[in-house]
Amino acid sequence: MRLRALLDTDALGLRLLGGGDELDRTVRGVMTTDLRDPSRYLSGGELVLTGLAWHRDATDSEPFVRLLVGAGVTALAAGEAELGDIPEDLVVACARHRLPLFAVNESVAFAAITEHVVRQVSGERAGDLAAVVDRHRRMMTSGPAGGGPDVVLDLLGSDLDLRAWVLSPAGRLVAGPKVGGPALPAELCARLSAEHLAATRTGRHGPHRVAVGTTTYSLFPISSAGRGTGTGAAARDVRGTVLSDWLLAVEADAGDWPAERLDLLYGVTQLIAVERDRREAARTVRRRLAQEVLELVQAGAAPAEIAARLRVAAPVLLPGLGSAPHWQVVVARVEWDGGEIDGGPVAQALLEEILVDPRATGPEPSDRIAVAHTGEEAIALVPLPALSSEPAGSESGIHADTLLAAVRDPLTAGLDDDGRLTLGVSAAVHSAEGLRGALEEARHARRVAAARSGRVCAAGHQELASHVLLLPFVPDDVRRAFTARLLDPLRDYDRRHRAELIPTLEAFLECDGSWTRCAARLHLHVNTLRYRVGRIEQLTSRDLSRLEDKLDFFLALRMS
């Protein structure tokens, strides 16, 4: 029961002296004591009743209250029969430690308060036990098999007043209650997923509690039985599933829940895990189609044979939409330090989550994406109508620079400091003849992404027509020698004279050699800029008016 309910019961004769903002605390029991140190008899959550016989002078209140707070007491109720008015030092001590304090009218017996609390708490526990049995029955009969996770979440909202959502590890909203307010914002979904993944990687057991502003969320892991019963390294290592298992986010603080309610929520996660495994099984057909197409592509099969296989795949991936006018290929790789965990299945599950367009409609929009994996690499065959309704030939579809924008933070938390995700995205192709080139293009783009820093990186086909494609594949010793020859003299000069020649060179090149624009950007007089550029040319024996020397400086700065 809540403290507020006690205060609202006139027959108990309670008067609030402090802690009005703590009245939603839960009372789990009651204890009457006049011991100076009753902490050994307290287990937490009690309403402590005292006649103040322990109070001899003003110095007694602070240690008494401190002991109660340390034992997890919910509130203190002091009787007025012994001393009349409640001592001011006790009021001050309770306020200091944020312990709600009530005065009990001398006409009310402690036994009456005790009887009322015990009766209420016992009734609520019995109701919770009955609720557990009833909710399990109802969820098993009308839950995921009938209406998906949303049915279970609606039951939590209507019967237990709990708002809850199912999230993917990448922060995608998988399911939410149909009633009870708006859906979680995308930023909050990403934040909760990141917190969950970070806690999971540290080995902490759920539920994980996260405070966002004034709201507390409890995060329950949804472990897929289908992927957690193996005997390999991935089954024993959390890295094998951390980036593929869903989570249940509940808008409540589960820290003070009774065991019965926690059991109910864990039962809910088990039901949703069944639904997760059902969807996983349904993806088997799409994965097989993708595998068959990719094997034909990599084997150099005739375009007519590949086109025939695509015609078989299109109705499965695009129900009701016919054949796909465009296809894109996305290649992903998840690598863990040590290499003992197979990253292919993890990358496959991730692609199936992050390639779902939020605008896509239907019971399960990821049903329109086919992903295969070979070794450490996962390859997605994506029909563009699943992602956009733009006219054919437009710049629609997947863009590498925005693909990971919403999921970078949660995935980085899940990868922690020993994992890495890299992605490459091809251009759209219009026919089976273009798929082989698209696959190679996506693989090249992924290698460009792998050459960058960061736990989560992506690159697209647009970058393959740039010098950026060449830089990652220059041998390290060549890169070091080239940059040292051009930039070390400038760095040494800057260290000795604080001349800022390197920033000046960068700005000069970014302004395409324009003296006036560069001087304005650096807030310098043009003559000062000319002096600095002259010093750069003198130290390096280069001429910044020549295109070749400008290009060398540009590449050196990019590689440094």
Coordinates of C-alpha atoms in Angstrom, one line a residue:
M1 CA 0.0 0.0 0.0
R2 CA 1.0 3.6 -0.4
L3 CA 1.7 6.2 2.3
R4 CA -0.9 8.4 0.7
A5 CA -3.6 5.8 1.5
L6 CA -2.7 5.9 5.2
L7 CA -2.9 9.6 5.3
D8 CA -6.3 9.6 3.6
T9 CA -7.7 7.2 6.2
D10 CA -9.2 9.5 8.8
A11 CA -9.7 6.7 11.4
L12 CA -6.0 6.3 11.8
G13 CA -5.5 9.9 13.1
L14 CA -2.3 10.5 11.2
R15 CA -1.0 14.1 10.7
L16 CA 1.8 14.7 8.1
L17 CA 4.8 16.6 9.6
G18 CA 7.2 16.3 6.7
G19 CA 7.8 14.4 3.4
G20 CA 4.8 15.4 1.4
D21 CA 6.6 14.7 -1.8
E22 CA 7.3 11.1 -0.8
L23 CA 3.7 9.9 -0.2
D24 CA 3.9 7.5 -3.1
R25 CA 6.3 5.3 -1.3
T26 CA 5.2 1.7 -0.7
V27 CA 4.5 0.2 2.7
R28 CA 5.3 -3.5 3.0
G29 CA 4.9 -3.9 6.7
V30 CA 4.7 -2.3 10.1
M31 CA 6.8 -2.3 13.3
T32 CA 6.3 -0.7 16.7
T33 CA 9.5 0.1 18.6
D34 CA 11.1 2.3 21.3
L35 CA 14.6 0.9 20.9
R36 CA 17.3 3.4 20.3
D37 CA 18.6 1.0 17.5
P38 CA 15.9 -1.2 16.0
S39 CA 17.7 -1.7 12.7
R40 CA 18.5 -5.4 13.3
Y41 CA 14.8 -6.1 13.3
L42 CA 14.0 -4.2 10.1
S43 CA 14.0 -5.6 6.6
G44 CA 13.0 -2.5 4.6
G45 CA 9.7 -1.0 3.5
E46 CA 8.2 -0.7 7.0
L47 CA 6.1 2.0 8.6
V48 CA 7.8 2.3 12.0
L49 CA 5.6 3.3 15.0
T50 CA 7.3 4.8 18.0
G51 CA 6.2 6.2 21.3
L52 CA 9.4 8.2 21.6
A53 CA 10.6 6.6 24.8
W54 CA 14.1 6.5 23.3
H55 CA 14.1 10.3 23.0
R56 CA 15.9 11.9 25.9
D57 CA 17.4 15.0 24.4
A58 CA 17.9 16.8 21.0
T59 CA 21.0 14.7 20.1
D60 CA 19.0 11.5 20.0
S61 CA 16.9 12.2 16.8
E62 CA 19.7 12.3 14.2
P63 CA 21.3 8.9 14.9
F64 CA 17.8 7.2 15.3
V65 CA 16.6 8.6 11.9
R66 CA 19.9 7.7 10.2
L67 CA 19.5 4.1 11.4
L68 CA 16.0 3.9 10.0
V69 CA 16.9 5.3 6.6
G70 CA 19.9 2.9 6.4
A71 CA 17.5 0.0 7.0
G72 CA 15.2 1.1 4.2
V73 CA 12.2 2.2 6.3
T74 CA 9.4 3.8 4.3
A75 CA 8.2 6.3 7.0
L76 CA 8.1 7.1 10.7
A77 CA 5.0 7.7 12.8
A78 CA 5.5 9.2 16.3
G79 CA 2.8 9.1 19.0
E80 CA 1.9 12.3 20.8
A81 CA 0.8 10.5 24.0
E82 CA 4.3 10.4 25.6
L83 CA 5.7 13.9 24.9
G84 CA 2.8 15.8 23.5
D85 CA 4.1 17.7 20.5
I86 CA 6.6 15.9 18.3
P87 CA 10.2 17.2 19.1
E88 CA 11.4 19.8 16.5
D89 CA 14.8 18.1 16.3
L90 CA 13.1 14.9 15.1
V91 CA 11.2 16.8 12.5
V92 CA 14.4 18.4 11.3
A93 CA 16.3 15.1 11.2
C94 CA 13.5 13.4 9.1
A95 CA 13.5 16.3 6.7
R96 CA 17.3 16.1 6.3
H97 CA 17.1 12.4 5.4
R98 CA 13.9 12.7 3.4
L99 CA 12.1 10.3 5.7
P100 CA 8.3 11.0 5.8
L101 CA 7.1 11.7 9.4
F102 CA 3.6 11.4 10.8
A103 CA 2.2 12.4 14.2
V104 CA -0.2 9.9 15.7
N105 CA -3.0 11.4 17.7
E106 CA -2.9 10.2 21.3
S107 CA -6.5 8.9 21.0
V108 CA -5.4 6.3 18.3
A109 CA -3.8 3.0 19.4
F110 CA -0.8 1.8 17.6
A111 CA -2.5 -1.6 17.4
A112 CA -5.3 -0.1 15.3
I113 CA -2.7 1.3 12.8
T114 CA -0.9 -2.1 12.8
E115 CA -4.0 -4.0 12.1
H116 CA -5.0 -1.7 9.3
V117 CA -1.6 -1.9 7.5
V118 CA -1.3 -5.7 7.9
R119 CA -4.8 -6.2 6.5
Q120 CA -4.2 -3.9 3.5
V121 CA -0.7 -5.3 2.7
S122 CA -1.9 -8.9 3.0
G123 CA -4.9 -8.2 0.8
E124 CA -2.7 -6.6 -1.9
R125 CA -0.3 -9.6 -1.9
A126 CA -3.1 -12.0 -2.2
G127 CA -4.5 -9.9 -5.1
D128 CA -1.1 -9.9 -6.8
L129 CA -0.8 -13.6 -6.5
A130 CA -4.3 -14.1 -8.0
A131 CA -3.4 -11.5 -10.7
V132 CA -0.3 -13.5 -11.7
V133 CA -2.3 -16.6 -12.3
D134 CA -5.0 -14.8 -14.2
R135 CA -2.7 -12.8 -16.3
H136 CA -0.6 -15.8 -17.3
R137 CA -3.8 -17.6 -18.3
R138 CA -5.1 -14.7 -20.4
M139 CA -1.8 -13.9 -22.0
M140 CA -1.2 -17.5 -23.0
T141 CA -4.7 -17.7 -24.6
S142 CA -4.8 -14.3 -26.3
G143 CA -1.2 -13.3 -26.4
P144 CA 1.5 -13.4 -29.1
A145 CA 0.0 -16.2 -31.0
G146 CA -3.2 -14.2 -31.5
G147 CA -2.2 -10.6 -31.7
G148 CA 1.5 -10.2 -31.2
P149 CA 3.3 -8.5 -28.3
D150 CA 0.9 -5.6 -28.4
V151 CA -1.8 -7.7 -26.8
V152 CA 0.4 -8.5 -23.8
L153 CA 1.4 -4.9 -23.5
D154 CA -2.2 -3.8 -23.5
L155 CA -3.0 -6.2 -20.7
L156 CA -0.1 -4.8 -18.7
G157 CA -1.6 -1.3 -19.2
S158 CA -5.2 -2.1 -18.5
D159 CA -4.9 -4.5 -15.6
L160 CA -1.7 -3.5 -13.9
D161 CA -1.4 0.2 -14.9
L162 CA 2.1 -0.4 -16.4
R163 CA 3.1 1.2 -19.7
A164 CA 5.6 -1.0 -21.5
W165 CA 7.3 -1.3 -24.9
V166 CA 9.4 -3.9 -26.8
L167 CA 12.6 -2.5 -28.3
S168 CA 15.2 -4.0 -30.6
P169 CA 18.9 -3.7 -29.6
A170 CA 19.2 -1.0 -32.2
G171 CA 16.5 1.1 -30.6
R172 CA 13.7 0.2 -33.0
L173 CA 10.2 0.2 -31.5
V174 CA 9.0 -3.4 -32.1
A175 CA 5.7 -3.1 -30.2
G176 CA 3.9 -0.9 -27.8
P177 CA 0.5 -0.5 -26.2
K178 CA -2.3 0.5 -28.5
V179 CA -3.9 2.5 -25.7
G180 CA -2.3 4.6 -22.9
G181 CA -0.6 7.5 -24.7
P182 CA 1.8 8.2 -27.5
A183 CA 4.6 5.9 -28.6
L184 CA 8.1 6.4 -27.2
P185 CA 10.1 9.0 -29.2
A186 CA 12.9 7.6 -31.3
E187 CA 15.6 9.4 -29.2
L188 CA 14.3 7.8 -26.0
C189 CA 14.2 4.3 -27.6
A190 CA 17.8 4.7 -28.7
R191 CA 18.7 5.9 -25.2
L192 CA 17.0 3.0 -23.4
S193 CA 18.5 0.4 -25.8
A194 CA 22.0 1.9 -25.3
E195 CA 21.6 1.8 -21.5
H196 CA 20.4 -1.8 -21.7
L197 CA 23.2 -3.0 -23.9
A198 CA 25.8 -1.2 -21.8
A199 CA 24.5 -2.9 -18.6
T200 CA 24.3 -6.3 -20.3
R201 CA 27.9 -6.0 -21.5
T202 CA 29.0 -5.4 -17.9
G203 CA 27.4 -8.7 -16.8
R204 CA 24.7 -7.1 -14.6
H205 CA 21.4 -9.0 -14.3
G206 CA 18.1 -7.3 -15.2
P207 CA 16.0 -5.5 -14.7
H208 CA 18.2 -2.5 -15.4
R209 CA 16.8 0.7 -14.0
V210 CA 17.3 4.0 -16.0
A211 CA 16.2 7.5 -14.9
V212 CA 15.3 9.8 -17.8
G213 CA 14.4 13.2 -16.4
T214 CA 11.8 12.5 -13.7
T215 CA 10.7 9.1 -15.1
T216 CA 12.3 5.8 -14.2
Y217 CA 12.3 2.9 -16.7
S218 CA 13.0 -0.7 -15.8
L219 CA 14.6 -2.7 -18.7
F220 CA 14.0 -6.5 -18.8
P221 CA 16.0 -8.6 -21.2
I222 CA 14.1 -10.8 -23.7
S223 CA 16.4 -13.7 -24.3
S224 CA 15.5 -15.8 -27.3
A225 CA 15.4 -19.5 -26.4
G226 CA 16.1 -20.4 -30.0
R227 CA 19.5 -18.8 -29.9
G228 CA 20.4 -19.3 -26.3
T229 CA 20.5 -23.1 -26.0
G230 CA 23.5 -23.9 -28.1
T231 CA 26.8 -25.4 -27.0
G232 CA 29.2 -23.2 -28.9
A233 CA 31.1 -20.2 -27.8
A234 CA 28.3 -17.8 -28.8
A235 CA 25.9 -19.6 -26.5
R236 CA 28.3 -19.1 -23.6
D237 CA 29.4 -15.6 -24.4
V238 CA 27.0 -12.7 -24.1
R239 CA 28.5 -11.2 -27.3
G240 CA 26.8 -13.9 -29.3
T241 CA 23.3 -12.5 -28.6
V242 CA 23.7 -9.0 -27.1
L243 CA 23.1 -7.3 -30.4
S244 CA 20.2 -9.5 -31.4
D245 CA 17.9 -10.0 -28.4
W246 CA 15.0 -7.6 -27.7
L247 CA 14.2 -5.9 -24.4
L248 CA 11.1 -4.9 -22.5
A249 CA 11.1 -1.3 -21.3
V250 CA 8.6 -0.7 -18.5
E251 CA 7.7 2.9 -17.3
A252 CA 8.1 2.1 -13.6
D253 CA 10.8 1.5 -10.9
A254 CA 11.0 -2.2 -10.3
G255 CA 13.3 -1.8 -7.4
D256 CA 10.6 -1.9 -4.8
W257 CA 8.4 -4.5 -6.5
P258 CA 7.4 -7.7 -4.7
A259 CA 8.7 -11.0 -6.0
E260 CA 5.3 -11.9 -7.5
R261 CA 5.2 -8.9 -9.7
L262 CA 8.7 -9.4 -10.9
D263 CA 7.8 -13.0 -11.7
L264 CA 4.9 -11.7 -13.8
L265 CA 7.1 -9.4 -15.8
Y266 CA 9.7 -12.2 -16.4
G267 CA 6.8 -14.3 -17.6
V268 CA 5.8 -11.6 -20.0
T269 CA 9.4 -11.5 -21.4
Q270 CA 9.2 -15.3 -21.9
L271 CA 5.9 -14.9 -23.9
I272 CA 7.5 -12.2 -26.1
A273 CA 10.5 -14.4 -26.5
V274 CA 8.3 -17.0 -28.0
E275 CA 7.0 -14.4 -30.5
R276 CA 10.6 -13.4 -31.2
D277 CA 11.5 -17.0 -32.1
R278 CA 8.4 -17.3 -34.2
R279 CA 9.5 -14.3 -36.3
E280 CA 13.0 -15.7 -36.4
A281 CA 11.7 -19.0 -37.8
A282 CA 9.6 -17.1 -40.4
R283 CA 12.7 -15.4 -41.7
T284 CA 14.2 -18.7 -42.6
V285 CA 12.5 -18.7 -46.0
R286 CA 13.7 -15.2 -46.8
R287 CA 17.2 -16.0 -45.7
R288 CA 17.3 -19.1 -47.9
L289 CA 16.1 -17.0 -50.9
A290 CA 18.9 -14.5 -50.3
Q291 CA 21.4 -17.3 -49.9
E292 CA 20.4 -18.9 -53.2
V293 CA 20.5 -15.6 -55.1
L294 CA 23.9 -14.6 -53.7
E295 CA 25.4 -18.0 -54.4
L296 CA 24.3 -17.7 -58.1
V297 CA 25.7 -14.1 -58.2
Q298 CA 29.1 -15.1 -56.7
A299 CA 29.3 -18.2 -58.9
G300 CA 29.0 -16.1 -62.1
A301 CA 25.6 -17.7 -63.1
A302 CA 23.9 -16.4 -66.2
P303 CA 21.8 -13.3 -65.7
A304 CA 18.7 -15.2 -66.9
E305 CA 19.1 -17.7 -64.1
I306 CA 19.6 -15.0 -61.5
A307 CA 16.5 -13.1 -62.8
A308 CA 14.4 -16.3 -62.5
R309 CA 15.4 -16.7 -58.9
L310 CA 14.6 -13.0 -58.3
R311 CA 11.2 -13.5 -59.7
V312 CA 10.6 -16.3 -57.1
A313 CA 11.9 -14.1 -54.3
A314 CA 10.0 -10.9 -55.2
P315 CA 6.5 -12.2 -54.2
V316 CA 7.8 -13.3 -50.8
L317 CA 9.6 -10.1 -50.2
L318 CA 7.1 -7.8 -51.8
P319 CA 3.6 -9.3 -51.2
G320 CA 1.1 -7.5 -53.3
L321 CA 3.6 -5.2 -55.0
G322 CA 4.9 -7.4 -57.8
S323 CA 8.5 -7.4 -58.9
A324 CA 11.1 -5.0 -57.6
P325 CA 12.3 -2.4 -60.2
H326 CA 15.4 -1.8 -58.1
W327 CA 17.6 -3.7 -55.7
Q328 CA 20.4 -2.7 -53.3
V329 CA 23.0 -4.7 -51.6
V330 CA 24.3 -4.0 -48.1
V331 CA 27.2 -5.9 -46.6
A332 CA 27.9 -5.9 -42.8
R333 CA 30.6 -7.4 -40.7
V334 CA 30.8 -7.7 -36.9
E335 CA 34.2 -8.4 -35.5
W336 CA 35.1 -9.1 -31.9
D337 CA 38.6 -9.0 -30.4
G338 CA 40.1 -12.4 -30.2
G339 CA 37.9 -13.8 -33.0
E340 CA 36.4 -16.6 -31.0
I341 CA 32.8 -15.4 -31.6
D342 CA 31.2 -15.9 -35.0
G343 CA 30.1 -12.4 -36.1
G344 CA 28.1 -13.6 -39.1
P345 CA 24.8 -14.4 -37.4
V346 CA 25.1 -11.3 -35.2
A347 CA 25.6 -9.1 -38.3
Q348 CA 22.7 -10.9 -40.0
A349 CA 20.3 -10.2 -37.1
L350 CA 21.4 -6.6 -37.0
L351 CA 20.8 -6.0 -40.7
E352 CA 17.3 -7.4 -40.3
E353 CA 16.6 -4.8 -37.6
I354 CA 18.3 -1.7 -38.9
L355 CA 17.2 -2.0 -42.5
V356 CA 13.5 -1.6 -41.5
D357 CA 12.2 1.7 -42.7
P358 CA 10.1 3.5 -40.0
R359 CA 7.6 4.4 -42.8
A360 CA 7.0 0.8 -43.8
T361 CA 3.6 -0.6 -42.8
G362 CA 2.4 -4.1 -42.2
P363 CA 2.5 -6.6 -39.3
E364 CA 6.2 -7.1 -39.7
P365 CA 8.0 -4.8 -42.1
S366 CA 11.3 -6.7 -41.8
D367 CA 9.5 -9.5 -43.6
R368 CA 10.5 -7.6 -46.8
I369 CA 14.3 -7.9 -46.3
A370 CA 16.4 -11.0 -47.1
V371 CA 19.7 -11.4 -45.4
A372 CA 22.2 -14.2 -45.7
H373 CA 25.5 -14.7 -44.0
T374 CA 28.7 -16.4 -45.0
G375 CA 31.4 -16.7 -42.3
E376 CA 31.9 -13.3 -40.7
E377 CA 30.0 -11.4 -43.4
A378 CA 26.2 -10.7 -43.7
I379 CA 24.7 -9.7 -47.0
A380 CA 21.3 -8.1 -47.4
L381 CA 19.3 -8.1 -50.6
V382 CA 17.0 -5.1 -50.3
P383 CA 14.1 -4.4 -52.7
L384 CA 13.6 -0.7 -52.8
P385 CA 9.8 -0.7 -52.8
A386 CA 10.1 -2.0 -49.2
L387 CA 11.9 1.2 -48.3
S388 CA 10.4 3.9 -50.4
S389 CA 7.5 4.8 -52.6
E390 CA 9.5 7.3 -54.6
P391 CA 9.4 6.9 -58.4
A392 CA 11.9 4.6 -60.1
G393 CA 15.2 6.3 -60.9
S394 CA 15.0 8.8 -58.0
E395 CA 17.7 9.0 -55.3
S396 CA 15.6 6.9 -52.9
G397 CA 16.6 3.8 -51.0
I398 CA 19.4 3.3 -48.5
H399 CA 22.0 6.0 -47.9
A400 CA 25.1 5.0 -45.9
D401 CA 25.4 8.4 -44.2
T402 CA 22.0 8.2 -42.6
L403 CA 21.7 4.4 -42.2
L404 CA 23.3 4.3 -38.8
A405 CA 22.4 7.7 -37.5
A406 CA 19.6 6.6 -35.2
V407 CA 21.3 3.3 -34.1
R408 CA 25.0 4.3 -33.7
D409 CA 24.8 5.0 -29.9
P410 CA 23.0 1.8 -28.8
L411 CA 25.1 -0.4 -31.1
T412 CA 28.3 1.3 -29.8
A413 CA 27.2 0.5 -26.3
G414 CA 26.6 -3.1 -27.2
L415 CA 30.0 -3.4 -29.0
D416 CA 31.7 -1.9 -25.9
D417 CA 35.4 -1.8 -26.3
D418 CA 36.0 -5.1 -28.0
G419 CA 33.7 -5.2 -31.0
R420 CA 33.2 -3.4 -34.3
L421 CA 30.4 -3.1 -36.9
T422 CA 31.2 -1.9 -40.5
L423 CA 28.7 -1.6 -43.3
G424 CA 28.9 -1.0 -47.0
V425 CA 26.0 0.1 -49.3
S426 CA 25.8 -0.4 -53.0
A427 CA 24.0 1.8 -55.6
A428 CA 20.6 0.7 -56.8
V429 CA 20.7 -1.8 -59.7
H430 CA 17.8 -2.3 -62.1
S431 CA 18.4 -5.9 -63.2
A432 CA 20.0 -9.2 -62.4
E433 CA 23.0 -8.3 -64.5
G434 CA 23.9 -5.5 -62.0
L435 CA 23.8 -7.6 -58.8
R436 CA 27.4 -8.9 -59.1
G437 CA 28.7 -5.4 -59.5
A438 CA 26.5 -4.2 -56.6
L439 CA 27.8 -6.9 -54.3
E440 CA 31.4 -6.0 -55.1
E441 CA 30.6 -2.3 -54.7
A442 CA 29.1 -2.9 -51.3
R443 CA 32.1 -5.0 -50.2
H444 CA 34.5 -2.3 -51.3
A445 CA 32.5 0.3 -49.5
R446 CA 32.6 -1.8 -46.3
R447 CA 36.4 -1.9 -46.5
V448 CA 36.5 1.8 -46.8
A449 CA 34.3 2.0 -43.7
A450 CA 36.6 -0.4 -41.9
A451 CA 39.6 1.9 -42.5
R452 CA 37.9 4.6 -40.4
S453 CA 38.0 5.1 -36.7
G454 CA 35.0 4.3 -34.5
R455 CA 33.0 1.3 -33.3
V456 CA 30.2 1.7 -35.9
C457 CA 31.1 2.9 -39.4
A458 CA 29.4 2.8 -42.8
A459 CA 30.3 3.9 -46.3
G460 CA 28.3 4.2 -49.5
H461 CA 28.8 3.8 -53.2
Q462 CA 29.1 7.5 -53.7
E463 CA 32.5 7.5 -51.9
L464 CA 33.9 4.9 -54.3
A465 CA 34.3 7.6 -57.0
S466 CA 36.5 9.7 -54.7
H467 CA 40.1 9.8 -53.6
V468 CA 38.6 8.5 -50.3
L469 CA 38.5 5.0 -51.9
L470 CA 42.2 5.0 -52.4
L471 CA 43.5 6.3 -49.1
P472 CA 42.5 3.4 -46.8
F473 CA 44.5 1.0 -49.0
V474 CA 47.8 2.9 -49.0
P475 CA 50.3 0.8 -46.9
D476 CA 50.9 2.3 -43.5
D477 CA 54.6 2.8 -44.0
V478 CA 54.0 4.7 -47.2
R479 CA 51.4 6.9 -45.5
R480 CA 53.7 7.7 -42.7
A481 CA 56.6 8.5 -45.0
F482 CA 54.5 10.7 -47.3
T483 CA 52.8 12.7 -44.5
A484 CA 56.1 13.1 -42.5
R485 CA 57.9 14.5 -45.5
L486 CA 55.3 17.2 -46.1
L487 CA 53.9 18.0 -42.6
D488 CA 56.6 17.3 -40.1
P489 CA 58.6 20.5 -40.9
L490 CA 55.4 22.5 -40.4
R491 CA 54.6 20.7 -37.1
D492 CA 58.1 21.3 -35.8
Y493 CA 57.9 24.9 -36.7
D494 CA 54.5 25.3 -35.0
R495 CA 55.8 23.7 -31.8
R496 CA 58.8 26.1 -31.6
H497 CA 57.1 29.3 -32.7
R498 CA 53.3 28.7 -32.2
A499 CA 52.9 29.9 -35.7
E500 CA 49.7 27.8 -36.6
L501 CA 51.0 26.9 -40.0
I502 CA 49.1 23.6 -40.1
P503 CA 45.7 25.2 -39.4
T504 CA 46.6 27.9 -41.9
L505 CA 47.3 25.3 -44.6
E506 CA 44.1 23.5 -43.9
A507 CA 42.0 26.7 -44.2
F508 CA 43.9 27.8 -47.3
L509 CA 43.1 24.5 -49.1
E510 CA 39.4 24.5 -47.9
C511 CA 39.1 28.0 -49.4
D512 CA 40.4 26.8 -52.7
G513 CA 43.4 29.1 -52.4
S514 CA 41.4 32.3 -52.1
W515 CA 43.4 34.8 -50.1
T516 CA 40.5 37.0 -49.1
R517 CA 38.2 34.2 -48.0
C518 CA 41.0 32.4 -46.1
A519 CA 42.1 35.6 -44.4
A520 CA 38.5 36.3 -43.3
R521 CA 38.0 32.7 -42.0
L522 CA 41.2 33.0 -39.9
H523 CA 40.5 36.6 -38.9
L524 CA 43.9 37.6 -40.3
H525 CA 45.2 40.5 -42.5
V526 CA 45.9 39.3 -46.0
N527 CA 49.6 40.2 -45.6
T528 CA 49.8 38.0 -42.5
L529 CA 48.3 35.1 -44.4
R530 CA 50.7 35.7 -47.3
Y531 CA 53.6 35.6 -44.8
R532 CA 52.4 32.2 -43.3
V533 CA 51.9 30.6 -46.8
G534 CA 55.3 31.8 -47.8
R535 CA 56.8 30.2 -44.7
I536 CA 55.0 26.9 -45.5
E537 CA 56.4 26.9 -49.0
Q538 CA 59.9 27.8 -47.7
L539 CA 59.9 24.9 -45.2
T540 CA 58.6 22.3 -47.6
S541 CA 60.1 23.5 -50.9
R542 CA 56.6 23.4 -52.4
D543 CA 54.6 26.0 -54.3
L544 CA 50.9 26.4 -53.2
S545 CA 50.1 28.1 -56.5
R546 CA 50.7 24.7 -58.3
L547 CA 47.8 22.2 -58.4
E548 CA 50.1 19.2 -57.9
D549 CA 51.5 20.6 -54.7
K550 CA 48.1 21.6 -53.4
L551 CA 46.9 18.0 -54.1
D552 CA 49.9 16.6 -52.2
F553 CA 49.2 18.7 -49.2
F554 CA 45.5 17.8 -49.3
L555 CA 46.2 14.1 -49.4
A556 CA 48.8 14.4 -46.6
L557 CA 46.4 16.1 -44.3
R558 CA 43.7 13.5 -45.1
M559 CA 46.1 10.6 -44.3
S560 CA 47.6 12.2 -41.2

